[in-house]
């Protein structure tokens, strides 16, 4: 159903959370270390940049000159862990513009 909607609406970049399944090629799919935050790029649009190593709870990519961050913060994170995640996202986003940050922060 999601694939049909994306195709019908001609959506190019999709930010997903809690997907629990990463798509295989030919899809361009960038996921976090836990497989709970992802960026899905449609239609052969090139990914210009992405992290050299995967991070827990978030991933990012530069697509069409725009930096996209996909974030999933599970409810089980303690306050300290959540603060550390926000610090990691802030550090990763530093100097990256224009910027879109989306996801499920469970805040």
PDB file of N, CA and C in Angstrom:
ATOM      1  N   UNK A   1       0.815  -1.178   0.000  1.00  0.00           N
ATOM      2  CA  UNK A   1       0.000   0.000   0.000  1.00  0.00           C
ATOM      3  C   UNK A   1       0.871   1.259   0.000  1.00  0.00           C
ATOM      4  N   UNK A   2       1.918   1.279   0.833  1.00  0.00           N
ATOM      5  CA  UNK A   2       2.813   2.427   0.859  1.00  0.00           C
ATOM      6  C   UNK A   2       3.478   2.611  -0.495  1.00  0.00           C
ATOM      7  N   UNK A   3       3.973   1.535  -1.083  1.00  0.00           N
ATOM      8  CA  UNK A   3       4.643   1.615  -2.385  1.00  0.00           C
ATOM      9  C   UNK A   3       3.696   2.157  -3.449  1.00  0.00           C
ATOM     10  N   UNK A   4       2.453   1.719  -3.440  1.00  0.00           N
ATOM     11  CA  UNK A   4       1.468   2.202  -4.412  1.00  0.00           C
ATOM     12  C   UNK A   4       1.209   3.694  -4.240  1.00  0.00           C
ATOM     13  N   UNK A   5       1.067   4.140  -3.008  1.00  0.00           N
ATOM     14  CA  UNK A   5       0.817   5.559  -2.732  1.00  0.00           C
ATOM     15  C   UNK A   5       1.993   6.410  -3.181  1.00  0.00           C
ATOM     16  N   UNK A   6       3.192   5.977  -2.878  1.00  0.00           N
ATOM     17  CA  UNK A   6       4.392   6.715  -3.271  1.00  0.00           C
ATOM     18  C   UNK A   6       4.480   6.818  -4.785  1.00  0.00           C
ATOM     19  N   UNK A   7       4.211   5.729  -5.466  1.00  0.00           N
ATOM     20  CA  UNK A   7       4.244   5.712  -6.928  1.00  0.00           C
ATOM     21  C   UNK A   7       3.165   6.619  -7.513  1.00  0.00           C
ATOM     22  N   UNK A   8       1.959   6.514  -6.994  1.00  0.00           N
ATOM     23  CA  UNK A   8       0.826   7.288  -7.517  1.00  0.00           C
ATOM     24  C   UNK A   8       1.051   8.789  -7.330  1.00  0.00           C
ATOM     25  N   UNK A   9       1.632   9.185  -6.199  1.00  0.00           N
ATOM     26  CA  UNK A   9       1.849  10.596  -5.899  1.00  0.00           C
ATOM     27  C   UNK A   9       3.187  11.122  -6.415  1.00  0.00           C
ATOM     28  N   UNK A  10       3.984  10.264  -7.040  1.00  0.00           N
ATOM     29  CA  UNK A  10       5.295  10.641  -7.600  1.00  0.00           C
ATOM     30  C   UNK A  10       6.207  11.274  -6.536  1.00  0.00           C
ATOM     31  N   UNK A  11       6.283  10.630  -5.383  1.00  0.00           N
ATOM     32  CA  UNK A  11       7.126  11.114  -4.289  1.00  0.00           C
ATOM     33  C   UNK A  11       8.558  10.637  -4.527  1.00  0.00           C
ATOM     34  N   UNK A  12       9.518  11.546  -4.387  1.00  0.00           N
ATOM     35  CA  UNK A  12      10.918  11.227  -4.668  1.00  0.00           C
ATOM     36  C   UNK A  12      11.714  10.789  -3.443  1.00  0.00           C
ATOM     37  N   UNK A  13      11.499  11.447  -2.299  1.00  0.00           N
ATOM     38  CA  UNK A  13      12.257  11.154  -1.084  1.00  0.00           C
ATOM     39  C   UNK A  13      11.271  10.860   0.039  1.00  0.00           C
ATOM     40  N   UNK A  14      11.450   9.711   0.687  1.00  0.00           N
ATOM     41  CA  UNK A  14      10.556   9.272   1.744  1.00  0.00           C
ATOM     42  C   UNK A  14      11.373   9.080   3.015  1.00  0.00           C
ATOM     43  N   UNK A  15      10.906   9.661   4.115  1.00  0.00           N
ATOM     44  CA  UNK A  15      11.544   9.478   5.415  1.00  0.00           C
ATOM     45  C   UNK A  15      10.651   8.549   6.221  1.00  0.00           C
ATOM     46  N   UNK A  16      11.221   7.421   6.648  1.00  0.00           N
ATOM     47  CA  UNK A  16      10.453   6.380   7.333  1.00  0.00           C
ATOM     48  C   UNK A  16      11.000   6.110   8.728  1.00  0.00           C
ATOM     49  N   UNK A  17      10.103   5.676   9.603  1.00  0.00           N
ATOM     50  CA  UNK A  17      10.480   5.230  10.947  1.00  0.00           C
ATOM     51  C   UNK A  17       9.794   3.907  11.235  1.00  0.00           C
ATOM     52  N   UNK A  18      10.464   3.082  12.004  1.00  0.00           N
ATOM     53  CA  UNK A  18       9.944   1.780  12.405  1.00  0.00           C
ATOM     54  C   UNK A  18       9.552   0.922  11.204  1.00  0.00           C
ATOM     55  N   UNK A  19      10.396   0.930  10.172  1.00  0.00           N
ATOM     56  CA  UNK A  19      10.090   0.148   8.979  1.00  0.00           C
ATOM     57  C   UNK A  19      10.335  -1.344   9.191  1.00  0.00           C
ATOM     58  N   UNK A  20      11.257  -1.699  10.053  1.00  0.00           N
ATOM     59  CA  UNK A  20      11.582  -3.084  10.412  1.00  0.00           C
ATOM     60  C   UNK A  20      11.966  -3.963   9.232  1.00  0.00           C
ATOM     61  N   UNK A  21      12.023  -3.422   8.039  1.00  0.00           N
ATOM     62  CA  UNK A  21      12.466  -4.173   6.869  1.00  0.00           C
ATOM     63  C   UNK A  21      13.065  -3.171   5.896  1.00  0.00           C
ATOM     64  N   UNK A  22      14.300  -3.399   5.521  1.00  0.00           N
ATOM     65  CA  UNK A  22      14.943  -2.529   4.553  1.00  0.00           C
ATOM     66  C   UNK A  22      14.745  -3.105   3.160  1.00  0.00           C
ATOM     67  N   UNK A  23      14.437  -2.240   2.211  1.00  0.00           N
ATOM     68  CA  UNK A  23      14.229  -2.685   0.840  1.00  0.00           C
ATOM     69  C   UNK A  23      15.556  -3.014   0.180  1.00  0.00           C
ATOM     70  N   UNK A  24      15.507  -3.953  -0.716  1.00  0.00           N
ATOM     71  CA  UNK A  24      16.696  -4.383  -1.454  1.00  0.00           C
ATOM     72  C   UNK A  24      16.808  -3.583  -2.751  1.00  0.00           C
ATOM     73  N   UNK A  25      17.982  -3.625  -3.398  1.00  0.00           N
ATOM     74  CA  UNK A  25      18.122  -2.987  -4.699  1.00  0.00           C
ATOM     75  C   UNK A  25      17.046  -3.500  -5.650  1.00  0.00           C
ATOM     76  N   UNK A  26      16.575  -2.685  -6.566  1.00  0.00           N
ATOM     77  CA  UNK A  26      17.165  -1.448  -7.064  1.00  0.00           C
ATOM     78  C   UNK A  26      16.791  -0.206  -6.269  1.00  0.00           C
ATOM     79  N   UNK A  27      16.136  -0.352  -5.137  1.00  0.00           N
ATOM     80  CA  UNK A  27      15.765   0.800  -4.325  1.00  0.00           C
ATOM     81  C   UNK A  27      16.999   1.413  -3.680  1.00  0.00           C
ATOM     82  N   UNK A  28      17.031   2.748  -3.614  1.00  0.00           N
ATOM     83  CA  UNK A  28      18.078   3.423  -2.864  1.00  0.00           C
ATOM     84  C   UNK A  28      17.536   3.598  -1.457  1.00  0.00           C
ATOM     85  N   UNK A  29      18.153   2.927  -0.521  1.00  0.00           N
ATOM     86  CA  UNK A  29      17.637   2.822   0.837  1.00  0.00           C
ATOM     87  C   UNK A  29      18.780   3.029   1.811  1.00  0.00           C
ATOM     88  N   UNK A  30      18.676   4.045   2.657  1.00  0.00           N
ATOM     89  CA  UNK A  30      19.699   4.327   3.658  1.00  0.00           C
ATOM     90  C   UNK A  30      19.056   4.183   5.029  1.00  0.00           C
ATOM     91  N   UNK A  31      19.577   3.306   5.863  1.00  0.00           N
ATOM     92  CA  UNK A  31      18.976   3.039   7.168  1.00  0.00           C
ATOM     93  C   UNK A  31      19.975   3.275   8.292  1.00  0.00           C
ATOM     94  N   UNK A  32      19.440   3.506   9.482  1.00  0.00           N
ATOM     95  CA  UNK A  32      20.277   3.649  10.668  1.00  0.00           C
ATOM     96  C   UNK A  32      20.785   2.282  11.112  1.00  0.00           C
ATOM     97  N   UNK A  33      21.615   2.263  12.124  1.00  0.00           N
ATOM     98  CA  UNK A  33      22.220   1.013  12.591  1.00  0.00           C
ATOM     99  C   UNK A  33      21.198   0.043  13.166  1.00  0.00           C
ATOM    100  N   UNK A  34      20.063   0.552  13.637  1.00  0.00           N
ATOM    101  CA  UNK A  34      19.048  -0.292  14.259  1.00  0.00           C
ATOM    102  C   UNK A  34      17.920  -0.684  13.310  1.00  0.00           C
ATOM    103  N   UNK A  35      17.945  -0.193  12.081  1.00  0.00           N
ATOM    104  CA  UNK A  35      16.894  -0.505  11.120  1.00  0.00           C
ATOM    105  C   UNK A  35      15.546   0.078  11.496  1.00  0.00           C
ATOM    106  N   UNK A  36      15.555   1.236  12.174  1.00  0.00           N
ATOM    107  CA  UNK A  36      14.293   1.851  12.579  1.00  0.00           C
ATOM    108  C   UNK A  36      14.103   3.260  12.042  1.00  0.00           C
ATOM    109  N   UNK A  37      15.075   3.804  11.352  1.00  0.00           N
ATOM    110  CA  UNK A  37      14.955   5.101  10.686  1.00  0.00           C
ATOM    111  C   UNK A  37      15.588   4.939   9.310  1.00  0.00           C
ATOM    112  N   UNK A  38      14.903   5.427   8.286  1.00  0.00           N
ATOM    113  CA  UNK A  38      15.421   5.226   6.928  1.00  0.00           C
ATOM    114  C   UNK A  38      15.042   6.382   6.017  1.00  0.00           C
ATOM    115  N   UNK A  39      15.809   6.486   4.944  1.00  0.00           N
ATOM    116  CA  UNK A  39      15.511   7.402   3.845  1.00  0.00           C
ATOM    117  C   UNK A  39      15.448   6.549   2.592  1.00  0.00           C
ATOM    118  N   UNK A  40      14.359   6.669   1.872  1.00  0.00           N
ATOM    119  CA  UNK A  40      14.122   5.899   0.654  1.00  0.00           C
ATOM    120  C   UNK A  40      14.080   6.890  -0.496  1.00  0.00           C
ATOM    121  N   UNK A  41      14.936   6.691  -1.489  1.00  0.00           N
ATOM    122  CA  UNK A  41      15.024   7.595  -2.630  1.00  0.00           C
ATOM    123  C   UNK A  41      14.503   6.870  -3.861  1.00  0.00           C
ATOM    124  N   UNK A  42      13.531   7.464  -4.511  1.00  0.00           N
ATOM    125  CA  UNK A  42      12.857   6.873  -5.662  1.00  0.00           C
ATOM    126  C   UNK A  42      13.457   7.352  -6.986  1.00  0.00           C
ATOM    127  N   UNK A  43      13.127   6.644  -8.023  1.00  0.00           N
ATOM    128  CA  UNK A  43      13.331   7.097  -9.397  1.00  0.00           C
ATOM    129  C   UNK A  43      14.758   7.312  -9.839  1.00  0.00           C
ATOM    130  N   UNK A  44      15.699   6.644  -9.217  1.00  0.00           N
ATOM    131  CA  UNK A  44      17.081   6.778  -9.658  1.00  0.00           C
ATOM    132  C   UNK A  44      17.711   8.119  -9.341  1.00  0.00           C
ATOM    133  N   UNK A  45      17.092   8.892  -8.476  1.00  0.00           N
ATOM    134  CA  UNK A  45      17.670  10.175  -8.075  1.00  0.00           C
ATOM    135  C   UNK A  45      18.965   9.885  -7.307  1.00  0.00           C
ATOM    136  N   UNK A  46      20.066  10.531  -7.688  1.00  0.00           N
ATOM    137  CA  UNK A  46      21.335  10.213  -7.031  1.00  0.00           C
ATOM    138  C   UNK A  46      21.425  10.757  -5.607  1.00  0.00           C
ATOM    139  N   UNK A  47      22.016   9.957  -4.748  1.00  0.00           N
ATOM    140  CA  UNK A  47      22.361  10.395  -3.395  1.00  0.00           C
ATOM    141  C   UNK A  47      23.760  10.978  -3.501  1.00  0.00           C
ATOM    142  N   UNK A  48      23.884  12.261  -3.212  1.00  0.00           N
ATOM    143  CA  UNK A  48      25.157  12.949  -3.387  1.00  0.00           C
ATOM    144  C   UNK A  48      26.126  12.720  -2.232  1.00  0.00           C
ATOM    145  N   UNK A  49      25.572  12.441  -1.062  1.00  0.00           N
ATOM    146  CA  UNK A  49      26.427  12.258   0.117  1.00  0.00           C
ATOM    147  C   UNK A  49      25.617  11.514   1.177  1.00  0.00           C
ATOM    148  N   UNK A  50      26.295  10.694   1.959  1.00  0.00           N
ATOM    149  CA  UNK A  50      25.676  10.009   3.097  1.00  0.00           C
ATOM    150  C   UNK A  50      26.777   9.673   4.089  1.00  0.00           C
ATOM    151  N   UNK A  51      26.421   9.323   5.325  1.00  0.00           N
ATOM    152  CA  UNK A  51      27.468   9.093   6.330  1.00  0.00           C
ATOM    153  C   UNK A  51      28.348   7.898   5.984  1.00  0.00           C
ATOM    154  N   UNK A  52      29.614   8.008   6.349  1.00  0.00           N
ATOM    155  CA  UNK A  52      30.558   6.913   6.112  1.00  0.00           C
ATOM    156  C   UNK A  52      30.260   5.728   7.022  1.00  0.00           C
ATOM    157  N   UNK A  53      29.694   5.991   8.200  1.00  0.00           N
ATOM    158  CA  UNK A  53      29.311   4.901   9.104  1.00  0.00           C
ATOM    159  C   UNK A  53      27.883   5.151   9.577  1.00  0.00           C
ATOM    160  N   UNK A  54      27.176   4.076   9.847  1.00  0.00           N
ATOM    161  CA  UNK A  54      25.789   4.213  10.296  1.00  0.00           C
ATOM    162  C   UNK A  54      25.744   4.539  11.787  1.00  0.00           C
ATOM    163  N   UNK A  55      24.723   5.265  12.168  1.00  0.00           N
ATOM    164  CA  UNK A  55      24.524   5.676  13.554  1.00  0.00           C
ATOM    165  C   UNK A  55      23.270   5.005  14.102  1.00  0.00           C
ATOM    166  N   UNK A  56      23.209   4.791  15.402  1.00  0.00           N
ATOM    167  CA  UNK A  56      21.949   4.315  15.971  1.00  0.00           C
ATOM    168  C   UNK A  56      20.925   5.454  15.998  1.00  0.00           C
ATOM    169  N   UNK A  57      19.710   5.134  15.640  1.00  0.00           N
ATOM    170  CA  UNK A  57      18.540   6.006  15.761  1.00  0.00           C
ATOM    171  C   UNK A  57      18.429   7.129  14.732  1.00  0.00           C
ATOM    172  N   UNK A  58      19.408   7.320  13.854  1.00  0.00           N
ATOM    173  CA  UNK A  58      19.223   8.302  12.783  1.00  0.00           C
ATOM    174  C   UNK A  58      20.169   8.025  11.622  1.00  0.00           C
ATOM    175  N   UNK A  59      19.752   8.527  10.469  1.00  0.00           N
ATOM    176  CA  UNK A  59      20.603   8.495   9.283  1.00  0.00           C
ATOM    177  C   UNK A  59      20.385   9.789   8.522  1.00  0.00           C
ATOM    178  N   UNK A  60      21.258  10.070   7.564  1.00  0.00           N
ATOM    179  CA  UNK A  60      21.094  11.272   6.758  1.00  0.00           C
ATOM    180  C   UNK A  60      21.639  11.042   5.359  1.00  0.00           C
ATOM    181  N   UNK A  61      21.216  11.915   4.453  1.00  0.00           N
ATOM    182  CA  UNK A  61      21.713  11.881   3.077  1.00  0.00           C
ATOM    183  C   UNK A  61      21.520  13.258   2.453  1.00  0.00           C
ATOM    184  N   UNK A  62      22.395  13.581   1.506  1.00  0.00           N
ATOM    185  CA  UNK A  62      22.214  14.801   0.707  1.00  0.00           C
ATOM    186  C   UNK A  62      21.672  14.367  -0.641  1.00  0.00           C
ATOM    187  N   UNK A  63      20.497  14.884  -0.977  1.00  0.00           N
ATOM    188  CA  UNK A  63      19.793  14.516  -2.202  1.00  0.00           C
ATOM    189  C   UNK A  63      19.317  15.807  -2.857  1.00  0.00           C
ATOM    190  N   UNK A  64      19.712  16.033  -4.091  1.00  0.00           N
ATOM    191  CA  UNK A  64      19.313  17.263  -4.771  1.00  0.00           C
ATOM    192  C   UNK A  64      19.771  18.513  -4.050  1.00  0.00           C
ATOM    193  N   UNK A  65      20.904  18.417  -3.364  1.00  0.00           N
ATOM    194  CA  UNK A  65      21.458  19.562  -2.656  1.00  0.00           C
ATOM    195  C   UNK A  65      20.825  19.832  -1.298  1.00  0.00           C
ATOM    196  N   UNK A  66      19.867  19.007  -0.884  1.00  0.00           N
ATOM    197  CA  UNK A  66      19.193  19.164   0.406  1.00  0.00           C
ATOM    198  C   UNK A  66      19.619  18.025   1.326  1.00  0.00           C
ATOM    199  N   UNK A  67      19.934  18.346   2.565  1.00  0.00           N
ATOM    200  CA  UNK A  67      20.276  17.332   3.560  1.00  0.00           C
ATOM    201  C   UNK A  67      19.002  16.871   4.259  1.00  0.00           C
ATOM    202  N   UNK A  68      18.761  15.566   4.225  1.00  0.00           N
ATOM    203  CA  UNK A  68      17.607  14.956   4.875  1.00  0.00           C
ATOM    204  C   UNK A  68      18.099  14.089   6.029  1.00  0.00           C
ATOM    205  N   UNK A  69      17.504  14.266   7.197  1.00  0.00           N
ATOM    206  CA  UNK A  69      17.779  13.426   8.360  1.00  0.00           C
ATOM    207  C   UNK A  69      16.509  12.665   8.706  1.00  0.00           C
ATOM    208  N   UNK A  70      16.630  11.366   8.923  1.00  0.00           N
ATOM    209  CA  UNK A  70      15.531  10.542   9.407  1.00  0.00           C
ATOM    210  C   UNK A  70      15.903  10.067  10.804  1.00  0.00           C
ATOM    211  N   UNK A  71      14.999  10.289  11.769  1.00  0.00           N
ATOM    212  CA  UNK A  71      15.287  10.016  13.179  1.00  0.00           C
ATOM    213  C   UNK A  71      14.193   9.133  13.773  1.00  0.00           C
ATOM    214  N   UNK A  72      14.605   8.152  14.566  1.00  0.00           N
ATOM    215  CA  UNK A  72      13.652   7.399  15.383  1.00  0.00           C
ATOM    216  C   UNK A  72      14.221   7.286  16.787  1.00  0.00           C
ATOM    217  N   UNK A  73      13.541   7.906  17.746  1.00  0.00           N
ATOM    218  CA  UNK A  73      13.955   7.834  19.148  1.00  0.00           C
ATOM    219  C   UNK A  73      12.962   6.943  19.883  1.00  0.00           C
ATOM    220  N   UNK A  74      13.346   5.716  20.196  1.00  0.00           N
ATOM    221  CA  UNK A  74      12.411   4.822  20.877  1.00  0.00           C
ATOM    222  C   UNK A  74      12.056   5.329  22.278  1.00  0.00           C
ATOM    223  N   UNK A  75      10.880   4.972  22.726  1.00  0.00           N
ATOM    224  CA  UNK A  75      10.418   5.411  24.047  1.00  0.00           C
ATOM    225  C   UNK A  75      11.288   4.860  25.169  1.00  0.00           C
ATOM    226  N   UNK A  76      12.021   3.797  24.917  1.00  0.00           N
ATOM    227  CA  UNK A  76      12.845   3.180  25.968  1.00  0.00           C
ATOM    228  C   UNK A  76      14.104   3.987  26.307  1.00  0.00           C
ATOM    229  N   UNK A  77      14.432   5.023  25.506  1.00  0.00           N
ATOM    230  CA  UNK A  77      15.626   5.817  25.800  1.00  0.00           C
ATOM    231  C   UNK A  77      15.445   6.574  27.109  1.00  0.00           C
ATOM    232  N   UNK A  78      16.482   6.563  27.920  1.00  0.00           N
ATOM    233  CA  UNK A  78      16.469   7.372  29.144  1.00  0.00           C
ATOM    234  C   UNK A  78      16.651   8.837  28.751  1.00  0.00           C
ATOM    235  N   UNK A  79      16.460   9.725  29.693  1.00  0.00           N
ATOM    236  CA  UNK A  79      16.667  11.144  29.428  1.00  0.00           C
ATOM    237  C   UNK A  79      18.085  11.436  28.970  1.00  0.00           C
ATOM    238  N   UNK A  80      19.047  10.766  29.575  1.00  0.00           N
ATOM    239  CA  UNK A  80      20.455  10.956  29.200  1.00  0.00           C
ATOM    240  C   UNK A  80      20.698  10.452  27.781  1.00  0.00           C
ATOM    241  N   UNK A  81      20.148   9.288  27.450  1.00  0.00           N
ATOM    242  CA  UNK A  81      20.318   8.729  26.100  1.00  0.00           C
ATOM    243  C   UNK A  81      19.642   9.610  25.051  1.00  0.00           C
ATOM    244  N   UNK A  82      18.458  10.132  25.376  1.00  0.00           N
ATOM    245  CA  UNK A  82      17.751  11.008  24.446  1.00  0.00           C
ATOM    246  C   UNK A  82      18.551  12.286  24.213  1.00  0.00           C
ATOM    247  N   UNK A  83      19.101  12.861  25.278  1.00  0.00           N
ATOM    248  CA  UNK A  83      19.939  14.060  25.145  1.00  0.00           C
ATOM    249  C   UNK A  83      21.173  13.776  24.295  1.00  0.00           C
ATOM    250  N   UNK A  84      21.773  12.603  24.473  1.00  0.00           N
ATOM    251  CA  UNK A  84      22.939  12.225  23.667  1.00  0.00           C
ATOM    252  C   UNK A  84      22.555  12.082  22.200  1.00  0.00           C
ATOM    253  N   UNK A  85      21.379  11.504  21.930  1.00  0.00           N
ATOM    254  CA  UNK A  85      20.909  11.385  20.548  1.00  0.00           C
ATOM    255  C   UNK A  85      20.743  12.765  19.925  1.00  0.00           C
ATOM    256  N   UNK A  86      20.094  13.682  20.634  1.00  0.00           N
ATOM    257  CA  UNK A  86      19.922  15.038  20.110  1.00  0.00           C
ATOM    258  C   UNK A  86      21.268  15.712  19.861  1.00  0.00           C
ATOM    259  N   UNK A  87      22.237  15.490  20.746  1.00  0.00           N
ATOM    260  CA  UNK A  87      23.578  16.055  20.556  1.00  0.00           C
ATOM    261  C   UNK A  87      24.237  15.464  19.312  1.00  0.00           C
ATOM    262  N   UNK A  88      24.074  14.160  19.084  1.00  0.00           N
ATOM    263  CA  UNK A  88      24.644  13.518  17.892  1.00  0.00           C
ATOM    264  C   UNK A  88      24.003  14.050  16.616  1.00  0.00           C
ATOM    265  N   UNK A  89      22.692  14.244  16.634  1.00  0.00           N
ATOM    266  CA  UNK A  89      21.999  14.794  15.465  1.00  0.00           C
ATOM    267  C   UNK A  89      22.470  16.222  15.213  1.00  0.00           C
ATOM    268  N   UNK A  90      22.553  17.017  16.278  1.00  0.00           N
ATOM    269  CA  UNK A  90      23.008  18.405  16.152  1.00  0.00           C
ATOM    270  C   UNK A  90      24.412  18.462  15.566  1.00  0.00           C
ATOM    271  N   UNK A  91      25.296  17.610  16.061  1.00  0.00           N
ATOM    272  CA  UNK A  91      26.668  17.565  15.543  1.00  0.00           C
ATOM    273  C   UNK A  91      26.675  17.132  14.080  1.00  0.00           C
ATOM    274  N   UNK A  92      25.882  16.114  13.748  1.00  0.00           N
ATOM    275  CA  UNK A  92      25.821  15.641  12.369  1.00  0.00           C
ATOM    276  C   UNK A  92      25.253  16.666  11.406  1.00  0.00           C
ATOM    277  N   UNK A  93      24.359  17.518  11.901  1.00  0.00           N
ATOM    278  CA  UNK A  93      23.706  18.517  11.052  1.00  0.00           C
ATOM    279  C   UNK A  93      24.493  19.822  10.947  1.00  0.00           C
ATOM    280  N   UNK A  94      25.488  19.974  11.795  1.00  0.00           N
ATOM    281  CA  UNK A  94      26.263  21.220  11.800  1.00  0.00           C
ATOM    282  C   UNK A  94      26.858  21.501  10.424  1.00  0.00           C
ATOM    283  N   UNK A  95      26.576  22.688   9.908  1.00  0.00           N
ATOM    284  CA  UNK A  95      27.125  23.110   8.623  1.00  0.00           C
ATOM    285  C   UNK A  95      26.397  22.555   7.412  1.00  0.00           C
ATOM    286  N   UNK A  96      25.373  21.767   7.618  1.00  0.00           N
ATOM    287  CA  UNK A  96      24.625  21.182   6.498  1.00  0.00           C
ATOM    288  C   UNK A  96      23.363  22.011   6.264  1.00  0.00           C
ATOM    289  N   UNK A  97      23.293  22.687   5.124  1.00  0.00           N
ATOM    290  CA  UNK A  97      22.139  23.504   4.768  1.00  0.00           C
ATOM    291  C   UNK A  97      21.917  23.421   3.268  1.00  0.00           C
ATOM    292  N   UNK A  98      20.702  23.501   2.783  1.00  0.00           N
ATOM    293  CA  UNK A  98      19.433  23.457   3.503  1.00  0.00           C
ATOM    294  C   UNK A  98      19.218  22.090   4.137  1.00  0.00           C
ATOM    295  N   UNK A  99      18.365  22.046   5.163  1.00  0.00           N
ATOM    296  CA  UNK A  99      18.271  20.883   6.031  1.00  0.00           C
ATOM    297  C   UNK A  99      16.819  20.558   6.366  1.00  0.00           C
ATOM    298  N   UNK A 100      16.482  19.264   6.300  1.00  0.00           N
ATOM    299  CA  UNK A 100      15.181  18.753   6.738  1.00  0.00           C
ATOM    300  C   UNK A 100      15.459  17.673   7.777  1.00  0.00           C
ATOM    301  N   UNK A 101      14.882  17.818   8.965  1.00  0.00           N
ATOM    302  CA  UNK A 101      14.980  16.785  10.000  1.00  0.00           C
ATOM    303  C   UNK A 101      13.563  16.337  10.312  1.00  0.00           C
ATOM    304  N   UNK A 102      13.316  15.039  10.159  1.00  0.00           N
ATOM    305  CA  UNK A 102      11.976  14.503  10.397  1.00  0.00           C
ATOM    306  C   UNK A 102      12.091  13.141  11.048  1.00  0.00           C
ATOM    307  N   UNK A 103      11.018  12.729  11.690  1.00  0.00           N
ATOM    308  CA  UNK A 103      11.007  11.404  12.287  1.00  0.00           C
ATOM    309  C   UNK A 103      10.075  11.326  13.465  1.00  0.00           C
ATOM    310  N   UNK A 104      10.314  10.337  14.287  1.00  0.00           N
ATOM    311  CA  UNK A 104       9.507  10.081  15.473  1.00  0.00           C
ATOM    312  C   UNK A 104      10.416  10.250  16.681  1.00  0.00           C
ATOM    313  N   UNK A 105      10.225  11.357  17.387  1.00  0.00           N
ATOM    314  CA  UNK A 105      11.078  11.668  18.529  1.00  0.00           C
ATOM    315  C   UNK A 105      10.502  11.146  19.841  1.00  0.00           C
ATOM    316  N   UNK A 106       9.269  10.686  19.840  1.00  0.00           N
ATOM    317  CA  UNK A 106       8.613  10.165  21.049  1.00  0.00           C
ATOM    318  C   UNK A 106       8.861  11.055  22.258  1.00  0.00           C
ATOM    319  N   UNK A 107       8.837  12.342  22.047  1.00  0.00           N
ATOM    320  CA  UNK A 107       9.136  13.289  23.136  1.00  0.00           C
ATOM    321  C   UNK A 107       7.886  13.639  23.921  1.00  0.00           C
TER     322      UNK A 107
END
